[in-house]
Coordinates of C-alpha atoms in Angstrom, one line a residue:
M288 CA 129.5 19.1 323.0
A289 CA 129.1 15.8 321.3
L290 CA 125.5 14.7 320.5
C291 CA 124.3 11.3 321.4
L292 CA 123.5 8.9 318.5
G293 CA 119.7 9.3 318.9
Q294 CA 120.0 13.1 318.6
V295 CA 122.0 12.9 315.4
F296 CA 120.4 10.0 313.6
S297 CA 116.6 10.1 313.8
K298 CA 115.1 6.7 314.1
D299 CA 112.2 7.6 311.8
K300 CA 114.9 7.8 309.0
T301 CA 116.1 4.3 309.5
F302 CA 116.3 2.7 306.1
R303 CA 114.9 -0.6 307.4
P304 CA 113.2 -1.6 310.7
R305 CA 115.8 -2.5 313.3
K306 CA 116.4 -6.2 313.9
R307 CA 116.1 -6.8 317.6
F308 CA 117.5 -9.6 319.8
E309 CA 115.0 -11.7 321.8
P310 CA 115.3 -10.9 325.5
G311 CA 116.4 -13.8 327.6
T312 CA 118.5 -15.4 324.9
Q313 CA 122.2 -15.9 325.0
R314 CA 122.6 -13.6 322.0
F315 CA 120.7 -10.9 323.7
E316 CA 123.1 -11.1 326.7
L317 CA 126.1 -11.0 324.4
Y318 CA 124.6 -7.9 322.7
K319 CA 124.1 -6.2 326.0
R320 CA 127.7 -7.0 327.0
A321 CA 129.0 -5.7 323.7
Q322 CA 127.0 -2.5 324.1
A323 CA 128.1 -2.0 327.7
S324 CA 131.7 -2.3 326.6
L325 CA 131.2 0.2 323.8
K326 CA 129.7 2.7 326.2
S327 CA 132.4 2.2 328.8
G328 CA 135.0 3.9 326.5
L329 CA 137.2 0.8 326.3
D330 CA 139.7 0.5 323.4
L331 CA 137.6 -0.7 320.5
R332 CA 140.3 -3.2 319.6
K333 CA 139.7 -4.9 322.9
V334 CA 135.9 -4.5 322.7
V335 CA 135.7 -6.7 319.6
Q336 CA 137.7 -9.6 321.1
L337 CA 135.7 -12.8 321.7
P338 CA 134.8 -13.0 325.4
N339 CA 136.1 -16.1 327.3
G340 CA 133.9 -19.1 327.0
E341 CA 131.6 -17.7 324.3
S342 CA 130.8 -19.1 320.8
I343 CA 132.5 -17.3 318.0
N344 CA 129.4 -17.8 315.8
D345 CA 127.2 -16.2 318.3
W346 CA 129.6 -13.3 318.7
I347 CA 129.8 -12.8 314.9
A348 CA 126.0 -13.1 314.6
V349 CA 125.5 -10.4 317.3
H350 CA 127.9 -8.0 315.5
V351 CA 126.5 -8.7 312.0
V352 CA 123.0 -7.7 313.2
D353 CA 124.3 -4.8 315.1
F354 CA 126.3 -3.4 312.2
F355 CA 123.3 -3.9 309.9
N356 CA 121.2 -1.8 312.3
R357 CA 123.8 0.9 312.7
I358 CA 124.8 1.2 309.0
N359 CA 121.1 1.1 308.1
L360 CA 120.6 4.1 310.4
I361 CA 123.6 6.0 308.9
Y362 CA 122.5 5.5 305.3
G363 CA 118.8 6.3 306.2
T364 CA 120.0 9.7 307.4
V365 CA 121.7 10.6 304.1
S366 CA 119.3 8.8 301.8
E367 CA 117.5 12.0 301.1
F368 CA 120.7 13.3 299.4
C369 CA 121.2 10.0 297.5
S370 CA 119.0 10.1 294.5
E371 CA 119.1 8.8 290.9
R372 CA 120.2 12.3 289.9
T373 CA 123.0 12.7 292.5
C374 CA 124.1 9.1 292.5
P375 CA 123.2 7.4 289.2
V376 CA 125.6 4.6 289.9
M377 CA 126.5 2.8 293.2
S378 CA 130.1 3.8 293.5
G379 CA 132.9 5.0 295.7
G380 CA 134.3 7.8 293.5
P381 CA 135.5 7.3 289.9
R382 CA 137.7 4.3 290.8
Y383 CA 135.2 2.0 292.4
E384 CA 131.8 0.9 291.0
Y385 CA 129.6 -1.8 292.7
R386 CA 127.2 -3.8 290.7
W387 CA 124.3 -5.9 292.1
Q388 CA 124.0 -9.6 291.7
D389 CA 121.8 -11.9 293.8
G390 CA 121.4 -15.0 291.7
D391 CA 117.7 -14.5 291.6
H392 CA 116.3 -11.3 290.0
Y393 CA 119.8 -10.2 289.0
K394 CA 121.7 -13.2 287.8
K395 CA 124.5 -11.0 286.3
P396 CA 126.3 -8.1 287.9
T397 CA 124.1 -5.1 287.1
K398 CA 124.8 -1.4 287.3
L399 CA 122.2 0.4 289.4
P400 CA 121.6 3.8 291.0
A401 CA 123.0 3.9 294.6
L402 CA 119.6 4.2 296.2
H403 CA 118.2 1.2 294.3
Y404 CA 121.3 -0.8 295.1
M405 CA 120.9 0.1 298.8
N406 CA 117.3 -1.0 298.8
L407 CA 118.2 -4.4 297.3
L408 CA 121.2 -4.8 299.7
M409 CA 119.1 -4.1 302.8
D410 CA 116.3 -6.4 301.6
W411 CA 118.9 -9.1 301.0
I412 CA 120.6 -8.8 304.4
E413 CA 117.3 -8.6 306.2
S414 CA 116.1 -11.8 304.5
L415 CA 119.3 -13.6 305.6
I416 CA 119.3 -12.5 309.3
N417 CA 115.6 -13.3 309.5
N418 CA 116.2 -16.8 308.2
E419 CA 116.2 -19.3 311.1
N420 CA 118.2 -21.7 309.0
I421 CA 121.1 -19.2 308.8
F422 CA 120.7 -17.2 312.0
P423 CA 119.1 -19.6 314.4
T424 CA 117.6 -18.0 317.5
R425 CA 116.3 -21.1 319.3
V426 CA 118.5 -22.7 322.0
G427 CA 120.3 -25.8 320.8
V428 CA 119.8 -25.2 317.1
P429 CA 123.3 -25.1 315.5
F430 CA 124.6 -22.6 313.0
P431 CA 124.9 -23.9 309.4
K432 CA 128.4 -24.9 308.2
N433 CA 128.5 -22.0 305.8
F434 CA 127.5 -19.5 308.4
Q435 CA 130.8 -17.6 308.5
Q436 CA 130.9 -17.5 304.7
V437 CA 127.5 -15.9 304.6
C438 CA 128.5 -13.3 307.3
K439 CA 131.7 -12.5 305.3
K440 CA 129.5 -11.7 302.3
I441 CA 127.1 -9.6 304.3
L442 CA 130.0 -7.6 305.9
S443 CA 131.7 -7.2 302.6
R444 CA 128.6 -5.6 301.1
L445 CA 128.0 -3.5 304.2
F446 CA 131.5 -2.1 303.7
R447 CA 130.3 -0.7 300.3
V448 CA 127.8 1.5 302.2
F449 CA 130.6 3.0 304.2
V450 CA 132.5 3.6 301.0
H451 CA 129.6 5.4 299.3
V452 CA 128.8 7.5 302.4
Y453 CA 132.4 8.5 303.1
I454 CA 133.2 9.4 299.5
H455 CA 129.8 10.9 298.3
H456 CA 127.9 12.0 301.4
F457 CA 130.4 12.9 304.1
D458 CA 129.8 16.6 303.7
S459 CA 126.2 15.9 304.6
I460 CA 127.3 13.9 307.6
C461 CA 129.6 16.7 308.7
N462 CA 126.8 19.3 308.3
M463 CA 124.7 17.2 310.7
G464 CA 127.6 17.0 313.2
A465 CA 127.6 13.2 312.9
E466 CA 131.1 12.6 311.6
A467 CA 132.4 11.4 315.0
H468 CA 129.6 8.8 315.2
V469 CA 130.2 7.5 311.6
N470 CA 133.9 7.3 312.3
T471 CA 133.3 5.4 315.5
C472 CA 131.0 3.0 313.7
Y473 CA 133.4 2.4 310.9
K474 CA 136.3 2.0 313.4
H475 CA 134.3 -0.6 315.3
Y476 CA 133.5 -2.4 312.1
Y477 CA 137.1 -2.3 310.9
Y478 CA 138.5 -3.6 314.1
F479 CA 135.9 -6.4 314.2
I480 CA 136.5 -7.7 310.7
S481 CA 140.3 -7.4 311.2
E482 CA 140.1 -9.4 314.5
F483 CA 138.4 -12.3 312.8
S484 CA 139.8 -11.9 309.3
L485 CA 136.3 -11.7 307.8
I486 CA 137.2 -9.6 304.8
D487 CA 140.1 -9.7 302.5
H488 CA 142.1 -6.5 303.0
T489 CA 142.2 -5.9 299.2
E490 CA 138.5 -5.2 299.4
L491 CA 139.1 -2.5 301.9
E492 CA 141.3 -0.5 299.6
P493 CA 138.7 2.3 298.9
L494 CA 138.9 3.4 302.5
C495 CA 142.5 2.4 303.1
C496 CA 143.4 6.0 304.1
V497 CA 140.6 6.2 306.7
S498 CA 141.6 2.8 308.1
A499 CA 145.3 3.7 308.2
L500 CA 144.5 7.0 310.0
F501 CA 142.6 5.0 312.7
S502 CA 145.5 2.6 313.0
L503 CA 148.1 5.4 313.3
R504 CA 146.1 7.2 315.9
A505 CA 145.7 3.9 317.9
R506 CA 149.4 3.3 317.8
A507 CA 150.2 6.9 318.7
R508 CA 147.8 6.6 321.6
A509 CA 149.3 3.4 322.7
H510 CA 152.8 4.9 322.4
G511 CA 151.7 7.9 324.4
Q512 CA 150.3 5.6 327.1
R513 CA 153.6 3.6 327.2
R514 CA 155.6 6.9 327.5
T515 CA 153.3 8.1 330.2
L516 CA 153.8 4.8 332.1
V517 CA 157.6 5.1 331.7
V518 CA 157.5 8.7 333.1
L519 CA 155.4 7.6 336.0
V520 CA 157.8 4.7 336.8
V521 CA 160.8 7.0 336.7
L522 CA 159.0 9.5 339.0
V523 CA 158.1 6.7 341.4
V524 CA 161.8 5.5 341.5
L525 CA 163.0 9.1 342.1
V526 CA 160.5 9.6 344.9
V527 CA 161.6 6.3 346.5
L528 CA 165.3 7.3 346.2
V529 CA 164.6 10.7 347.8
V530 CA 162.7 9.1 350.6
L531 CA 165.6 6.7 351.2
V532 CA 168.2 9.5 351.2
V533 CA 166.1 11.5 353.7
L534 CA 165.7 8.4 356.0
V535 CA 169.5 7.8 355.9
V536 CA 170.1 11.4 356.8
L537 CA 167.6 11.3 359.7
V538 CA 169.1 8.0 361.0
E539 CA 172.6 9.4 360.9
S540 CA 171.6 12.6 362.6
S541 CA 169.9 10.7 365.4
V542 CA 172.8 8.3 366.2
P543 CA 175.1 9.9 368.9
R544 CA 178.6 10.4 367.7
V545 CA 181.3 8.7 369.8
R546 CA 184.4 10.9 370.2
L547 CA 187.6 8.9 370.5
S548 CA 190.6 10.4 372.2
F549 CA 194.1 9.0 372.0
R550 CA 196.8 9.7 374.6
C551 CA 200.5 9.1 373.8
V552 CA 202.3 7.3 376.6

């Protein structure tokens, strides 16, 4: 039996305090709607689509904060296995290495242990989403012109957490029985960034096999649904034909036959 997210990922292991939406705000309502859609079991590709009449920037803001919270929770769970000894460099296997640069303390791309990199990353994201000039929460305050560019950068760097967790700590995730939750979170993230073209697909190469598998399963599921629909239509047509044949037979049997006789004169 699948465990709920709270049973798998302990909240006291959250890498950073969760960012919450202010009740009564439009963004809070959007967040509740998105969560309700997720829990309803709808196709994630449909869940990420912008609701009619809603602002795309509000929709992106809600998801950026939600992904920050959920990815933060995932990494917080495996962080005890991610030390300077086990992960001396922030990487995704031997082919991908991620260096930190923030233009402040690290003006040049700097090689760091994964745990240190994650600390800096979460601090950086938290400072952005708490900045009212970038993520305004007051009604009537517009988003800055570079809002989507900032979100693209955040989402791009959050992707690196997925890469590190999948390649270096997925055994630990599986041992906790949490792989289904991590897969669902990544699938949700992948469909969202694809829906709004928020990350260049070349950046997604480290997990291209995982993404391709999700896409293949989605297509297979859609194909299976179409095939099921065709079978149902054929069955309905056959049933209708059988009913028509039975009705014709009944009508013919109920009509008295007129016997004609001819006499030769």
